[in-house]
DNA sequence: ATAGGTCAAGCGAGG
DNA sequence: CCTCGCTTGACCTAT
């Protein structure tokens, strides 16, 4: 059976509860962090962590077992040690409760650290910052007690070519082996949405063999960088990189430009809703919906197609 | 109270 | 050289 999920924000709860809706995205700008410091970050993080559970409960009630956790649960996490936060005891408790709920109900939590994560960068400072950001994701998943496997995947892009793709892949592989196990055991890599970058085919053939990293096939991105493969070929090829017992994940979204009928919008931009039927070719996989309409888009899709 | 401008980080595409 | 798009809009201040 195909399972579907959505990313980071629950808009149904915002619709019904307004400002009281649970959110994991409280953060602050740099100026505020400089003024209020770590203790305020601790308070925001605690509130974010406590709000994971009600979102998961809503997901369960609505038959949604797949959820991407926001990367901004801990504001400015690269600037302090989570273990040393003022509210760490309560934070850990909230994360453990959310993680236990996830496992007890057969649900799956994933993450997608941002586009600033460049493990293939030529600059050591960029790589160091990337490793730090990824470490934080691994640490949060560890505190939730989630598996150190690609079930709780931490998904990033390769994302840079620097005019020499071979060299960039080589740097990525070297730096992959610098990651702590909490990250390396969970890391997946997704195909890019530019023809100059990396297709599913390239990732499967050039990145997977040396690292064992499973490849996430994004159907929308594939339309901009297909490596000569059809969607079905891409999905089936990516499937070979996932270990037995771990469900393959693919991403799905549609073009905002097409949805809005506005050629000025970049074709890569994500649509609000899902219009077409998602083709899964009879495969038993998890589909992450990346639409701006979040759970609203998913519920609407399921009501029309399930 | 709300609207509008602003906001850490990397890269590549397009104007 | 600037803006957008991507992981995900949220924050802050002036009105």
Short mmCIF file of C-alpha atoms (C1' of nucleotides) in Angstrom, two decimals:
data_model
loop_
_atom_site.label_atom_id
_atom_site.label_comp_id
_atom_site.label_asym_id
_atom_site.label_seq_id
_atom_site.Cartn_x
_atom_site.Cartn_y
_atom_site.Cartn_z
CA UNK A 1 0.00 0.00 0.00
CA UNK A 2 1.22 3.49 -0.80
CA UNK A 3 1.48 5.85 2.14
CA UNK A 4 1.44 9.63 1.81
CA UNK A 5 2.86 12.40 3.94
CA UNK A 6 3.36 16.14 4.05
CA UNK A 7 6.03 18.54 5.20
CA UNK A 8 6.56 20.50 8.38
CA UNK A 9 3.39 22.55 8.79
CA UNK A 10 -0.20 21.52 9.56
CA UNK A 11 -2.59 24.00 7.98
CA UNK A 12 -5.77 22.18 9.00
CA UNK A 13 -4.97 22.92 12.63
CA UNK A 14 -4.18 26.53 11.75
CA UNK A 15 -7.60 26.75 10.07
CA UNK A 16 -9.42 25.37 13.09
CA UNK A 17 -7.34 26.82 15.93
CA UNK A 18 -5.75 29.97 14.48
CA UNK A 19 -2.88 31.27 16.54
CA UNK A 20 -3.39 28.51 19.10
CA UNK A 21 -2.50 25.86 16.53
CA UNK A 22 0.52 23.71 17.35
CA UNK A 23 3.63 24.72 15.43
CA UNK A 24 7.21 23.51 15.43
CA UNK A 25 8.51 26.60 13.64
CA UNK A 26 8.95 29.26 16.28
CA UNK A 27 12.23 31.01 15.59
CA UNK A 28 13.81 34.48 15.68
CA UNK A 29 15.99 36.76 13.62
CA UNK A 30 19.67 37.25 14.41
CA UNK A 31 19.15 40.54 16.20
CA UNK A 32 16.70 38.95 18.61
CA UNK A 33 19.00 36.00 19.21
CA UNK A 34 21.82 38.44 20.00
CA UNK A 35 19.56 40.28 22.44
CA UNK A 36 17.74 37.42 24.10
CA UNK A 37 20.27 34.63 23.79
CA UNK A 38 20.19 30.92 24.42
CA UNK A 39 17.56 30.94 27.16
CA UNK A 40 14.98 32.34 24.77
CA UNK A 41 16.05 29.80 22.16
CA UNK A 42 15.52 27.15 24.82
CA UNK A 43 11.99 28.36 25.51
CA UNK A 44 11.07 28.45 21.83
CA UNK A 45 12.58 25.01 21.30
CA UNK A 46 10.62 23.58 24.21
CA UNK A 47 7.37 24.93 22.82
CA UNK A 48 8.26 23.60 19.37
CA UNK A 49 9.05 20.16 20.78
CA UNK A 50 5.84 20.00 22.80
CA UNK A 51 3.82 20.80 19.69
CA UNK A 52 5.14 17.83 17.70
CA UNK A 53 2.82 15.37 19.49
CA UNK A 54 -0.51 17.12 18.76
CA UNK A 55 0.44 17.34 15.09
CA UNK A 56 1.26 13.63 15.04
CA UNK A 57 -2.04 12.88 16.78
CA UNK A 58 -3.89 14.83 14.12
CA UNK A 59 -1.95 12.90 11.48
CA UNK A 60 -2.94 9.57 13.01
CA UNK A 61 -6.60 10.56 13.25
CA UNK A 62 -6.45 11.47 9.57
CA UNK A 63 -4.67 8.33 8.45
CA UNK A 64 -1.35 10.03 7.68
CA UNK A 65 1.66 8.05 8.82
CA UNK A 66 4.41 10.00 7.10
CA UNK A 67 5.57 13.41 8.30
CA UNK A 68 8.58 15.62 7.68
CA UNK A 69 9.77 17.34 10.82
CA UNK A 70 10.79 20.97 10.48
CA UNK A 71 14.49 21.81 10.58
CA UNK A 72 13.84 24.84 12.75
CA UNK A 73 12.69 23.10 15.92
CA UNK A 74 15.80 24.47 17.64
CA UNK A 75 16.34 28.12 16.63
CA UNK A 76 20.01 28.95 16.05
CA UNK A 77 21.01 25.44 17.09
CA UNK A 78 24.40 25.75 15.40
CA UNK A 79 25.32 28.43 17.94
CA UNK A 80 24.95 26.40 21.15
CA UNK A 81 24.90 22.87 22.45
CA UNK A 82 21.37 21.49 22.77
CA UNK A 83 22.44 19.42 25.78
CA UNK A 84 23.25 22.62 27.65
CA UNK A 85 19.93 24.39 27.12
CA UNK A 86 18.13 25.56 30.23
CA UNK A 87 15.02 23.50 29.48
CA UNK A 88 16.81 20.41 28.21
CA UNK A 89 15.09 18.02 30.66
CA UNK A 90 11.61 19.03 29.51
CA UNK A 91 12.77 19.21 25.89
CA UNK A 92 14.06 15.65 26.01
CA UNK A 93 10.85 14.46 27.61
CA UNK A 94 8.71 16.08 24.92
CA UNK A 95 10.86 14.64 22.13
CA UNK A 96 10.81 11.18 23.68
CA UNK A 97 7.03 11.25 23.99
CA UNK A 98 6.68 12.31 20.35
CA UNK A 99 9.14 9.64 19.23
CA UNK A 100 7.44 6.92 21.26
CA UNK A 101 4.09 7.91 19.75
CA UNK A 102 5.62 7.72 16.28
CA UNK A 103 6.96 4.21 16.79
CA UNK A 104 3.94 2.90 18.67
CA UNK A 105 1.71 3.81 15.76
CA UNK A 106 3.94 2.65 12.93
CA UNK A 107 4.48 6.18 11.75
CA UNK A 108 7.53 7.60 10.03
CA UNK A 109 9.30 10.90 10.66
CA UNK A 110 11.81 12.28 8.19
CA UNK A 111 13.70 15.53 7.73
CA UNK A 112 15.03 17.69 4.94
CA UNK A 113 17.85 20.03 6.01
CA UNK A 114 18.02 23.18 3.91
CA UNK A 115 19.75 24.16 0.69
CA UNK A 116 22.71 25.60 2.58
CA UNK A 117 23.88 22.07 3.33
CA UNK A 118 26.63 21.50 0.76
CA UNK A 119 28.67 18.42 1.53
CA UNK A 120 30.33 18.78 -1.88
CA UNK A 121 31.53 22.35 -1.37
CA UNK A 122 35.06 23.42 -2.23
CA UNK A 123 35.16 25.53 0.92
CA UNK A 124 35.97 23.77 4.17
CA UNK A 125 33.94 26.29 6.19
CA UNK A 126 30.83 25.40 4.18
CA UNK A 127 31.45 21.69 4.72
CA UNK A 128 32.02 22.21 8.44
CA UNK A 129 28.79 24.19 8.76
CA UNK A 130 26.98 21.48 6.82
CA UNK A 131 28.27 18.72 9.08
CA UNK A 132 27.22 20.78 12.10
CA UNK A 133 23.69 21.28 10.75
CA UNK A 134 23.34 17.60 9.87
CA UNK A 135 24.62 16.60 13.32
CA UNK A 136 21.83 18.62 14.88
CA UNK A 137 19.25 16.75 12.83
CA UNK A 138 20.75 13.44 13.93
CA UNK A 139 20.81 14.56 17.54
CA UNK A 140 17.13 15.54 17.51
CA UNK A 141 16.15 12.20 15.97
CA UNK A 142 18.30 10.42 18.57
CA UNK A 143 16.52 12.29 21.37
CA UNK A 144 13.22 11.18 19.89
CA UNK A 145 14.52 7.62 19.95
CA UNK A 146 13.96 7.20 16.21
CA UNK A 147 15.78 4.41 14.37
CA UNK A 148 19.31 5.02 13.18
CA UNK A 149 18.22 3.90 9.74
CA UNK A 150 16.82 5.40 6.57
CA UNK A 151 13.37 4.94 8.04
CA UNK A 152 14.10 8.22 9.85
CA UNK A 153 15.84 9.72 6.88
CA UNK A 154 17.80 12.95 6.83
CA UNK A 155 17.52 13.95 3.20
CA UNK A 156 19.67 16.49 1.37
CA UNK A 157 20.71 17.39 -2.14
CA UNK A 158 24.14 17.09 -3.63
CA UNK A 159 23.32 20.51 -4.99
CA UNK A 160 26.49 21.95 -6.47
CA UNK A 161 28.65 21.27 -9.52
CA UNK A 162 31.37 23.96 -9.46
CA UNK A 163 31.93 23.26 -13.13
CA UNK A 164 33.27 19.79 -12.33
CA UNK A 165 30.63 17.33 -11.27
CA UNK A 166 33.06 14.44 -10.84
CA UNK A 167 35.12 16.44 -8.37
CA UNK A 168 32.01 17.59 -6.51
CA UNK A 169 30.76 14.01 -6.11
CA UNK A 170 34.22 12.96 -4.99
CA UNK A 171 34.26 15.66 -2.30
CA UNK A 172 30.77 14.65 -1.18
CA UNK A 173 31.87 11.04 -0.76
CA UNK A 174 34.97 12.03 1.20
CA UNK A 175 32.94 14.26 3.50
CA UNK A 176 30.19 11.65 3.93
CA UNK A 177 32.70 9.57 5.86
CA UNK A 178 33.26 12.46 8.28
CA UNK A 179 29.65 12.30 9.48
CA UNK A 180 28.72 10.79 12.84
CA UNK A 181 26.73 7.55 12.73
CA UNK A 182 23.55 9.35 13.84
CA UNK A 183 23.68 11.07 10.45
CA UNK A 184 25.44 8.63 8.12
CA UNK A 185 22.98 5.88 9.11
CA UNK A 186 20.05 8.10 8.07
CA UNK A 187 21.34 10.22 5.19
CA UNK A 188 19.63 10.07 1.82
CA UNK A 189 20.26 12.17 -1.30
CA UNK A 190 17.64 13.53 -3.67
CA UNK A 191 17.88 14.32 -7.39
CA UNK A 192 18.24 18.01 -8.27
CA UNK A 193 15.88 20.17 -10.32
CA UNK A 194 18.46 21.63 -12.70
CA UNK A 195 19.82 19.97 -15.81
CA UNK A 196 23.34 21.04 -14.84
CA UNK A 197 23.17 19.13 -11.56
CA UNK A 198 22.43 15.53 -10.61
CA UNK A 199 19.75 13.21 -11.94
CA UNK A 200 18.47 10.13 -10.15
CA UNK A 201 20.51 8.04 -12.60
CA UNK A 202 23.76 9.84 -11.79
CA UNK A 203 23.20 9.60 -8.05
CA UNK A 204 22.41 5.89 -8.23
CA UNK A 205 25.43 5.16 -10.42
CA UNK A 206 28.02 7.57 -9.03
CA UNK A 207 27.10 8.27 -5.40
CA UNK A 208 25.35 5.16 -4.13
CA UNK A 209 28.00 2.49 -4.88
CA UNK A 210 30.73 4.02 -2.72
CA UNK A 211 28.48 5.19 0.12
CA UNK A 212 25.40 2.96 0.22
CA UNK A 213 23.27 6.12 0.36
CA UNK A 214 19.67 5.51 -0.74
CA UNK A 215 18.45 7.86 -3.47
CA UNK A 216 15.21 9.79 -3.15
CA UNK A 217 13.51 10.20 -6.52
CA UNK A 218 11.64 13.49 -6.78
CA UNK A 219 9.19 13.30 -9.67
CA UNK A 220 8.92 17.07 -10.09
CA UNK A 221 12.68 17.58 -10.12
CA UNK A 222 13.03 14.68 -12.53
CA UNK A 223 11.15 16.66 -15.17
CA UNK A 224 14.04 19.17 -15.24
CA UNK A 225 16.89 16.66 -15.04
CA UNK A 226 15.88 13.18 -16.12
CA UNK A 227 19.21 11.64 -17.12
CA UNK A 228 17.37 10.04 -20.04
CA UNK A 229 15.03 8.00 -17.84
CA UNK A 230 11.26 7.93 -17.61
CA UNK A 231 9.61 8.46 -14.22
CA UNK A 232 9.05 4.74 -13.86
CA UNK A 233 12.65 3.94 -14.77
CA UNK A 234 13.92 6.55 -12.32
CA UNK A 235 11.75 5.24 -9.50
CA UNK A 236 12.67 1.62 -10.11
CA UNK A 237 16.36 2.45 -10.37
CA UNK A 238 16.22 4.46 -7.12
CA UNK A 239 14.39 1.52 -5.51
CA UNK A 240 17.52 -0.61 -5.89
CA UNK A 241 19.38 1.70 -3.48
CA UNK A 242 16.99 1.17 -0.54
CA UNK A 243 17.73 -1.57 1.97
CA UNK A 244 15.25 -4.39 2.56
CA UNK A 245 12.76 -3.50 5.29
CA UNK A 246 13.05 0.23 4.65
CA UNK A 247 10.29 1.68 2.51
CA UNK A 248 11.48 3.68 -0.47
CA UNK A 249 10.51 7.34 -0.37
CA UNK A 250 9.75 9.47 -3.39
CA UNK A 251 8.80 13.13 -3.51
CA UNK A 252 5.88 14.52 -5.45
CA UNK A 253 4.82 18.04 -6.35
CA UNK A 254 3.57 19.94 -9.32
CA UNK A 255 4.56 23.19 -11.01
CA UNK A 256 3.23 26.39 -9.51
CA UNK A 257 3.70 28.09 -12.86
CA UNK A 258 1.34 25.63 -14.55
CA UNK A 259 -1.11 25.70 -11.65
CA UNK A 260 -1.34 29.50 -11.71
CA UNK A 261 -1.14 29.73 -15.51
CA UNK A 262 1.63 32.27 -15.02
CA UNK A 263 4.76 31.80 -17.17
CA UNK A 264 6.63 34.40 -15.10
CA UNK A 265 6.74 31.99 -12.15
CA UNK A 266 9.73 29.66 -12.28
CA UNK A 267 8.63 26.20 -13.38
CA UNK A 268 10.49 24.62 -10.45
CA UNK A 269 8.33 26.40 -7.87
CA UNK A 270 5.89 24.15 -6.02
CA UNK A 271 2.13 24.26 -6.55
CA UNK A 272 -0.40 24.82 -3.80
CA UNK A 273 -2.36 21.66 -4.61
CA UNK A 274 -2.02 18.35 -6.43
CA UNK A 275 -4.08 18.17 -9.57
CA UNK A 276 -2.93 15.01 -11.33
CA UNK A 277 -3.09 11.43 -10.17
CA UNK A 278 0.24 10.38 -8.62
CA UNK A 279 1.62 7.44 -10.56
CA UNK A 280 3.35 4.86 -8.34
CA UNK A 281 3.43 1.97 -10.83
CA UNK A 282 2.14 -0.52 -8.28
CA UNK A 283 5.16 -0.01 -6.05
CA UNK A 284 4.88 -0.29 -2.26
CA UNK A 285 6.37 3.09 -1.31
CA UNK A 286 6.05 6.25 0.78
CA UNK A 287 5.20 9.43 -1.11
CA UNK A 288 6.11 12.78 0.40
CA UNK A 289 3.83 15.49 -0.95
CA UNK A 290 5.64 18.80 -1.37
CA UNK A 291 2.80 21.21 -2.02
CA UNK A 292 2.42 24.60 -0.41
CA UNK A 293 -1.05 23.53 0.67
CA UNK A 294 0.57 20.92 2.92
CA UNK A 295 -1.94 18.60 4.65
CA UNK A 296 -4.79 20.48 2.97
CA UNK A 297 -3.37 19.48 -0.41
CA UNK A 298 -2.90 15.91 0.77
CA UNK A 299 -6.43 15.55 2.19
CA UNK A 300 -7.89 17.04 -0.97
CA UNK A 301 -5.85 14.67 -3.10
CA UNK A 302 -6.87 11.61 -1.06
CA UNK A 303 -10.53 12.61 -1.18
CA UNK A 304 -10.36 12.70 -4.95
CA UNK A 305 -8.17 9.69 -5.62
CA UNK A 306 -8.60 7.16 -2.78
"C1'" DA B 1 -4.01 44.75 15.27
"C1'" DT B 2 -2.28 44.29 10.88
"C1'" DA B 3 0.45 45.14 6.86
"C1'" DG B 4 4.74 45.31 4.83
"C1'" DG B 5 9.62 44.88 4.92
"C1'" DT B 6 13.19 41.95 6.55
"C1'" DC B 7 15.67 37.91 7.50
"C1'" DA B 8 22.09 33.08 8.87
"C1'" DA B 9 23.60 30.11 5.67
"C1'" DG B 10 25.03 28.14 -0.89
"C1'" DC B 11 24.43 27.39 -5.25
"C1'" DG B 12 22.88 28.06 -10.08
"C1'" DA B 13 19.64 30.15 -13.53
"C1'" DG B 14 17.81 33.95 -15.70
"C1'" DG B 15 17.10 38.84 -16.52
"C1'" DC C 1 24.78 42.64 -10.51
"C1'" DC C 2 20.26 41.38 -8.69
"C1'" DT C 3 16.35 38.21 -7.73
"C1'" DC C 4 14.42 33.95 -7.29
"C1'" DG C 5 13.91 29.16 -5.82
"C1'" DC C 6 14.91 25.67 -2.80
"C1'" DT C 7 13.93 22.53 3.27
"C1'" DT C 8 9.34 25.44 5.61
"C1'" DG C 9 7.52 31.46 5.96
"C1'" DA C 10 8.19 33.56 10.50
"C1'" DC C 11 9.68 37.74 12.77
"C1'" DC C 12 9.71 42.54 13.81
"C1'" DT C 13 8.44 47.24 13.56
"C1'" DA C 14 5.90 51.09 12.06
"C1'" DT C 15 1.47 52.52 11.42
#
